[in-house]
Amino acid sequence: MSMWEDLLLFLSLKDPNVRYVVLGLILLSSSCALVGCFTFLRKRALSGDALAHSVLPGVCLAFIITGDKQSLPVLLGAIVFGWLSLYTMDYLKRNTILKEDTVIGLVLSVFFGIGLLLLSHIQHSDYVNPSGLDSILFGRAASLVEEDVWWFGITGVILVTVIFALLKEFVLICFDEPFARSISIPVKMLEVILTTLTVMAIVTGIQAVGVVLMAAFLITPAAAARYWTYNIKHMLIYAALISMSSSVAGAYVSYSFPKMPTAPWIVLVLSLVAFFSFLFSPHKGVWKRWMNMRNNSAKILEENILKTFYHLGERENVEMGYYTEQQLNSIRGFKKSDLKKGLRKLIRLGYVKKSGQSYTLTNEGYRKGERIVRLHRLWELYLSNHVKIAADHVHDDAETIEHIITPEIEQKLEELLKSPLIDPHQSSIPPSRW
Amino acid sequence: MIRISLAFLLQDGSLMNELYIITTGALVAGTCSILGCFLILRKMAMVADAISHAILPGIVLTYLVFDSKDSFLMLIGAGVFGFFTAFLIEWIHSRLRLQEDASIGISFTFLFSIGVILISYYASNIDLDMDCVLYGEITYVPLNTVTLQNGLNLGPKALWTSGAMFLLVVSFVSLFYKELRICTFDPSYAVSIGIATVIWHYALMGLLSFTTVICFESVGSVLVVTFFIVPPATAYLITNKLNHMIILSVLSGIVASVGGYFLANLLNASIAAGMCTTCGIEFLLAFLLKRQKR
């Protein structure tokens, strides 16, 4: 069978096993992602991890008491211990000297240790049919059945309904809790609801993906989505979409290569999507930030070169003199390669002309250099007259701000300083050309 | 189920075997607790947790590339991944500007998933079992012994490796106690008197990864993390002097390994998990004691 046919067969969901796994994972991962957005925004990512580990003793106790390893009692035990761990973390954080990370790690390892103690006790004793109980450790994503899909569906519907009904309130307690309190929104109550949702999502999730990787299902889609938008509604939708598509991809991998485990592949795909977002998203991505920085420093370099031409002309009292690279460098220490690069760019932009070994400004170049000098001197004057900074301390500040001042600010400065002619160092301020 | 029968065998076996298991546990506890004191004071408890998960691919890759379970190679492989994890967390946090909790969570789940995938893919030629990653096999400690060429039995290998690690950590900390203390409590002062805080940070991270992988085989990742965090936290409740805290946490770790052994025997359960639970009980006692005083 070719790869395409294989993929089509997979996507057609004709095979009931595939259907249950894919549907179950889509439901599960998207509900985890939705809840995870709030976990992420409230900086509780690691508490989520601890919570996932802490439900193990609950599951084991429920099994020891009832002898049942599916259904309700186990779920109940998990929820009780999930809550207990959250409460313990909160209590220890408030009542001991221990810092948050220590408290999280402490609760995580002790609860999980107790869980493993009980689990190994069960496995080594004469309980009836305990096998499969440890699937909670690593999940059984590849063997979901119809019943699981129903469970995930019900949980998903509850989570989505509650989240969208209380979206405004949840957003408020994520971003501005004091304000929420001040307009008498029941913060405590909402926190309890949000935590309940988180516990629900985690308890359902670990059955499929296991304890350790649960944290990724909560945080990774949210973190990735955060880099694509500033709008929380979009963030929720993106997070859900990212985790749905990663789940399908993960399920496909383990469908085509039966040796491959499903949940780790989903996490791997999720992580790659997240890394891609961190690097290349158009809002906050590193690539974008790096480009901005490069463009800025190029702009600053060009403006500094134009300014240097102006200074040289001012010294010799000629407007458009011809200067060599050495002369330019004598005013201002440029790096040789930077100066060459900047000049080439300026020639291309039509601000500078080259003749032989020397360079001169064009009319536009002169205008631009003059404006930078003007902004520099206006700012120096402003600092010394209005901010009362000594004249010999104003240069460095002006050196930075001259590249940033907009025409509007320039005009304000002009008005404030009453069209001045002389700066604090007795150099003349070039007049405005507007 | 083979583990149970072995446990019984060992119980009946001899006092010596019990002693071996408990001593190994105590050495691991001591090593982890000493480092743990610095970790929790530097707010890096969860970084330790992350590293203990994230060295999994390092162990598997070393195993695959060199085709041996040689502890030294494993140590290097896992050490490299430990460094890499510490670096990755820091890089995502400061360069990619993701909040710290999420950068820890994403890094370790990413690396752990790679580890699990590698294990499943090469399952046929890897004798690493996921259960053993979690629980470890402290029960087996007495079985794997070092024998000299003339047939002299020197006792369990794990005892020697964890003993060596303990000595290494003790000598490192006592030699550079002053530097570590200053870096921990006042990093900016440390920089101002010319101490390279970055180097000490990564030295700690390196020791952390080495310890984790040494203890990995004998006690499993869960117990390592527990020993890193819980005994120091217990000691921190009781004292606020660093040297007292270190000594107390080592003592508490040792008590936990003795208590844990008997608790596990009582419940017929995993010894590593028993030691975790005992650590938790000790913390609870310290907490209650502290409250009573107030």
Short mmCIF file of N, CA and C in Angstrom, two decimals, chain A residues 86-184:
data_model
loop_
_atom_site.label_atom_id
_atom_site.label_comp_id
_atom_site.label_asym_id
_atom_site.label_seq_id
_atom_site.Cartn_x
_atom_site.Cartn_y
_atom_site.Cartn_z
N LEU A 86 -3.43 19.96 45.50
CA LEU A 86 -3.48 21.40 45.27
C LEU A 86 -3.61 22.15 46.59
N TYR A 87 -4.48 21.61 47.46
CA TYR A 87 -4.69 22.26 48.75
C TYR A 87 -3.40 22.23 49.57
N THR A 88 -2.70 21.07 49.55
CA THR A 88 -1.46 20.96 50.32
C THR A 88 -0.44 21.97 49.82
N MET A 89 -0.33 22.08 48.48
CA MET A 89 0.64 23.04 47.94
C MET A 89 0.32 24.45 48.41
N ASP A 90 -0.94 24.79 48.31
CA ASP A 90 -1.36 26.13 48.70
C ASP A 90 -1.08 26.38 50.17
N TYR A 91 -1.40 25.38 51.00
CA TYR A 91 -1.25 25.51 52.44
C TYR A 91 0.22 25.66 52.81
N LEU A 92 1.07 24.81 52.24
CA LEU A 92 2.49 24.87 52.56
C LEU A 92 3.11 26.19 52.10
N LYS A 93 2.65 26.68 50.95
CA LYS A 93 3.20 27.92 50.44
C LYS A 93 2.88 29.07 51.38
N ARG A 94 1.68 29.03 51.94
CA ARG A 94 1.28 30.13 52.81
C ARG A 94 1.86 30.00 54.22
N ASN A 95 2.07 28.75 54.68
CA ASN A 95 2.40 28.57 56.09
C ASN A 95 3.83 28.15 56.39
N THR A 96 4.66 28.00 55.37
CA THR A 96 6.04 27.66 55.67
C THR A 96 6.98 28.63 54.97
N ILE A 97 8.26 28.47 55.29
CA ILE A 97 9.29 29.32 54.70
C ILE A 97 9.60 28.88 53.27
N LEU A 98 9.10 27.68 52.89
CA LEU A 98 9.49 27.08 51.60
C LEU A 98 8.97 27.88 50.42
N LYS A 99 9.78 27.93 49.37
CA LYS A 99 9.39 28.65 48.16
C LYS A 99 8.48 27.78 47.30
N GLU A 100 7.87 28.44 46.31
CA GLU A 100 6.86 27.75 45.52
C GLU A 100 7.40 26.49 44.83
N ASP A 101 8.59 26.63 44.21
CA ASP A 101 9.11 25.48 43.44
C ASP A 101 9.38 24.30 44.36
N THR A 102 9.90 24.57 45.57
CA THR A 102 10.15 23.48 46.51
C THR A 102 8.85 22.79 46.89
N VAL A 103 7.83 23.61 47.16
CA VAL A 103 6.55 23.05 47.57
C VAL A 103 5.97 22.16 46.47
N ILE A 104 6.05 22.65 45.22
CA ILE A 104 5.53 21.85 44.11
C ILE A 104 6.28 20.53 44.00
N GLY A 105 7.62 20.62 44.04
CA GLY A 105 8.43 19.41 43.92
C GLY A 105 8.17 18.45 45.06
N LEU A 106 7.99 19.01 46.26
CA LEU A 106 7.76 18.19 47.44
C LEU A 106 6.45 17.41 47.31
N VAL A 107 5.39 18.14 47.01
CA VAL A 107 4.09 17.49 46.90
C VAL A 107 4.11 16.45 45.77
N LEU A 108 4.70 16.86 44.65
CA LEU A 108 4.78 15.94 43.50
C LEU A 108 5.45 14.64 43.89
N SER A 109 6.66 14.74 44.48
CA SER A 109 7.40 13.50 44.69
C SER A 109 6.83 12.67 45.83
N VAL A 110 6.37 13.33 46.90
CA VAL A 110 5.84 12.54 48.02
C VAL A 110 4.53 11.85 47.62
N PHE A 111 3.62 12.60 47.00
CA PHE A 111 2.35 11.99 46.60
C PHE A 111 2.60 10.84 45.61
N PHE A 112 3.48 11.11 44.65
CA PHE A 112 3.74 10.09 43.65
C PHE A 112 4.43 8.88 44.29
N GLY A 113 5.32 9.16 45.25
CA GLY A 113 5.98 8.07 45.96
C GLY A 113 4.97 7.21 46.69
N ILE A 114 4.04 7.85 47.38
CA ILE A 114 3.01 7.08 48.07
C ILE A 114 2.20 6.27 47.07
N GLY A 115 1.90 6.90 45.93
CA GLY A 115 1.17 6.20 44.88
C GLY A 115 1.90 4.95 44.41
N LEU A 116 3.21 5.10 44.19
CA LEU A 116 3.99 3.95 43.73
C LEU A 116 4.06 2.87 44.81
N LEU A 117 4.12 3.32 46.09
CA LEU A 117 4.14 2.36 47.20
C LEU A 117 2.87 1.50 47.15
N LEU A 118 1.72 2.20 46.99
CA LEU A 118 0.45 1.47 46.95
C LEU A 118 0.37 0.59 45.70
N LEU A 119 0.82 1.15 44.57
CA LEU A 119 0.74 0.40 43.32
C LEU A 119 1.58 -0.87 43.39
N SER A 120 2.81 -0.74 43.93
CA SER A 120 3.64 -1.93 43.99
C SER A 120 3.09 -2.91 45.03
N HIS A 121 2.49 -2.36 46.08
CA HIS A 121 1.83 -3.22 47.07
C HIS A 121 0.73 -4.04 46.40
N ILE A 122 -0.07 -3.35 45.56
CA ILE A 122 -1.16 -4.05 44.86
C ILE A 122 -0.60 -5.13 43.94
N GLN A 123 0.46 -4.75 43.19
CA GLN A 123 1.00 -5.70 42.21
C GLN A 123 1.63 -6.91 42.87
N HIS A 124 2.16 -6.72 44.09
CA HIS A 124 2.84 -7.82 44.75
C HIS A 124 1.92 -8.63 45.66
N SER A 125 0.66 -8.23 45.77
CA SER A 125 -0.23 -8.94 46.68
C SER A 125 -1.30 -9.68 45.90
N ASP A 126 -2.22 -10.26 46.61
CA ASP A 126 -3.18 -11.15 45.96
C ASP A 126 -4.47 -10.44 45.55
N TYR A 127 -4.35 -9.29 44.91
CA TYR A 127 -5.58 -8.65 44.44
C TYR A 127 -6.01 -9.29 43.14
N VAL A 128 -7.31 -9.24 42.88
CA VAL A 128 -7.82 -9.84 41.66
C VAL A 128 -7.57 -8.89 40.49
N ASN A 129 -6.88 -9.44 39.49
CA ASN A 129 -6.76 -8.74 38.22
C ASN A 129 -6.30 -7.28 38.32
N PRO A 130 -5.12 -7.05 38.88
CA PRO A 130 -4.67 -5.67 38.99
C PRO A 130 -4.01 -5.14 37.73
N SER A 131 -3.82 -6.03 36.71
CA SER A 131 -3.05 -5.58 35.55
C SER A 131 -3.80 -4.47 34.84
N GLY A 132 -3.06 -3.53 34.30
CA GLY A 132 -3.69 -2.41 33.63
C GLY A 132 -3.81 -1.19 34.51
N LEU A 133 -3.70 -1.41 35.81
CA LEU A 133 -3.78 -0.26 36.71
C LEU A 133 -2.62 0.68 36.46
N ASP A 134 -1.46 0.10 36.11
CA ASP A 134 -0.29 0.95 35.91
C ASP A 134 -0.30 1.64 34.55
N SER A 135 -1.38 1.42 33.76
CA SER A 135 -1.45 2.15 32.50
C SER A 135 -1.55 3.65 32.77
N ILE A 136 -1.92 3.98 34.00
CA ILE A 136 -2.03 5.39 34.34
C ILE A 136 -0.67 6.07 34.33
N LEU A 137 0.40 5.27 34.51
CA LEU A 137 1.73 5.86 34.53
C LEU A 137 2.16 6.33 33.14
N PHE A 138 1.91 5.49 32.14
CA PHE A 138 2.38 5.83 30.80
C PHE A 138 1.25 6.01 29.79
N GLY A 139 0.02 5.84 30.25
CA GLY A 139 -1.10 6.05 29.36
C GLY A 139 -1.33 4.88 28.44
N ARG A 140 -2.52 4.85 27.85
CA ARG A 140 -2.80 3.77 26.89
C ARG A 140 -3.48 4.39 25.69
N ALA A 141 -2.83 5.45 25.17
CA ALA A 141 -3.45 6.23 24.11
C ALA A 141 -3.76 5.39 22.89
N ALA A 142 -2.96 4.35 22.63
CA ALA A 142 -3.15 3.60 21.40
C ALA A 142 -4.28 2.59 21.51
N SER A 143 -4.81 2.39 22.71
CA SER A 143 -5.86 1.38 22.84
C SER A 143 -7.13 1.96 23.46
N LEU A 144 -7.52 3.14 23.00
CA LEU A 144 -8.76 3.71 23.51
C LEU A 144 -9.95 2.95 22.93
N VAL A 145 -11.00 2.83 23.73
CA VAL A 145 -12.20 2.15 23.25
C VAL A 145 -13.38 3.10 23.26
N GLU A 146 -14.53 2.59 22.82
CA GLU A 146 -15.69 3.46 22.66
C GLU A 146 -16.06 4.15 23.96
N GLU A 147 -15.98 3.39 25.06
CA GLU A 147 -16.36 3.95 26.35
C GLU A 147 -15.50 5.17 26.69
N ASP A 148 -14.18 5.06 26.40
CA ASP A 148 -13.29 6.18 26.67
C ASP A 148 -13.72 7.42 25.90
N VAL A 149 -14.07 7.21 24.61
CA VAL A 149 -14.45 8.34 23.79
C VAL A 149 -15.66 9.04 24.40
N TRP A 150 -16.61 8.24 24.90
CA TRP A 150 -17.78 8.86 25.54
C TRP A 150 -17.36 9.69 26.75
N TRP A 151 -16.49 9.10 27.57
CA TRP A 151 -16.01 9.84 28.76
C TRP A 151 -15.36 11.16 28.35
N PHE A 152 -14.43 11.05 27.36
CA PHE A 152 -13.70 12.25 26.93
C PHE A 152 -14.67 13.27 26.36
N GLY A 153 -15.67 12.76 25.62
CA GLY A 153 -16.66 13.66 25.03
C GLY A 153 -17.42 14.42 26.10
N ILE A 154 -17.91 13.67 27.10
CA ILE A 154 -18.68 14.32 28.17
C ILE A 154 -17.83 15.37 28.88
N THR A 155 -16.60 14.95 29.25
CA THR A 155 -15.71 15.91 29.92
C THR A 155 -15.49 17.13 29.05
N GLY A 156 -15.21 16.89 27.76
CA GLY A 156 -14.96 18.00 26.85
C GLY A 156 -16.12 18.97 26.79
N VAL A 157 -17.34 18.42 26.68
CA VAL A 157 -18.51 19.30 26.58
C VAL A 157 -18.64 20.13 27.85
N ILE A 158 -18.47 19.49 29.01
CA ILE A 158 -18.58 20.24 30.27
C ILE A 158 -17.54 21.37 30.31
N LEU A 159 -16.29 21.01 29.97
CA LEU A 159 -15.21 22.00 30.05
C LEU A 159 -15.48 23.18 29.12
N VAL A 160 -15.84 22.86 27.86
CA VAL A 160 -16.05 23.94 26.89
C VAL A 160 -17.20 24.83 27.33
N THR A 161 -18.31 24.21 27.78
CA THR A 161 -19.47 25.00 28.19
C THR A 161 -19.09 25.94 29.32
N VAL A 162 -18.46 25.39 30.36
CA VAL A 162 -18.15 26.23 31.52
C VAL A 162 -17.16 27.33 31.13
N ILE A 163 -16.15 26.96 30.35
CA ILE A 163 -15.14 27.97 29.99
C ILE A 163 -15.77 29.11 29.22
N PHE A 164 -16.63 28.77 28.23
CA PHE A 164 -17.16 29.88 27.45
C PHE A 164 -18.26 30.65 28.19
N ALA A 165 -18.94 29.99 29.12
CA ALA A 165 -19.93 30.71 29.92
C ALA A 165 -19.25 31.71 30.85
N LEU A 166 -18.09 31.32 31.39
CA LEU A 166 -17.44 32.17 32.38
C LEU A 166 -16.16 32.81 31.84
N LEU A 167 -16.08 32.91 30.50
CA LEU A 167 -14.82 33.34 29.90
C LEU A 167 -14.35 34.69 30.44
N LYS A 168 -15.28 35.65 30.48
CA LYS A 168 -14.91 37.01 30.88
C LYS A 168 -14.33 37.01 32.29
N GLU A 169 -14.99 36.28 33.18
CA GLU A 169 -14.54 36.25 34.57
C GLU A 169 -13.17 35.56 34.69
N PHE A 170 -13.02 34.44 33.96
CA PHE A 170 -11.74 33.73 34.02
C PHE A 170 -10.60 34.62 33.52
N VAL A 171 -10.87 35.31 32.42
CA VAL A 171 -9.84 36.19 31.87
C VAL A 171 -9.45 37.23 32.91
N LEU A 172 -10.45 37.75 33.58
CA LEU A 172 -10.19 38.79 34.58
C LEU A 172 -9.32 38.26 35.71
N ILE A 173 -9.64 37.07 36.23
CA ILE A 173 -8.81 36.60 37.34
C ILE A 173 -7.43 36.17 36.87
N CYS A 174 -7.28 35.90 35.57
CA CYS A 174 -5.94 35.60 35.09
C CYS A 174 -5.08 36.84 35.01
N PHE A 175 -5.68 37.94 34.54
CA PHE A 175 -4.85 39.10 34.23
C PHE A 175 -4.86 40.15 35.32
N ASP A 176 -5.97 40.31 36.03
CA ASP A 176 -6.03 41.39 37.01
C ASP A 176 -6.91 40.98 38.18
N GLU A 177 -6.34 40.16 39.02
CA GLU A 177 -7.11 39.64 40.14
C GLU A 177 -7.57 40.73 41.10
N PRO A 178 -6.68 41.69 41.46
CA PRO A 178 -7.12 42.74 42.38
C PRO A 178 -8.32 43.51 41.84
N PHE A 179 -8.30 43.79 40.53
CA PHE A 179 -9.44 44.51 39.95
C PHE A 179 -10.71 43.67 40.05
N ALA A 180 -10.57 42.37 39.77
CA ALA A 180 -11.73 41.48 39.87
C ALA A 180 -12.32 41.53 41.27
N ARG A 181 -11.43 41.52 42.28
CA ARG A 181 -11.91 41.61 43.66
C ARG A 181 -12.64 42.92 43.88
N SER A 182 -12.04 44.00 43.33
CA SER A 182 -12.58 45.33 43.63
C SER A 182 -13.96 45.53 43.02
N ILE A 183 -14.28 44.84 41.93
CA ILE A 183 -15.64 44.98 41.40
C ILE A 183 -16.51 43.81 41.88
N SER A 184 -16.11 43.26 43.03
CA SER A 184 -16.84 42.20 43.74
C SER A 184 -17.26 41.02 42.87
#
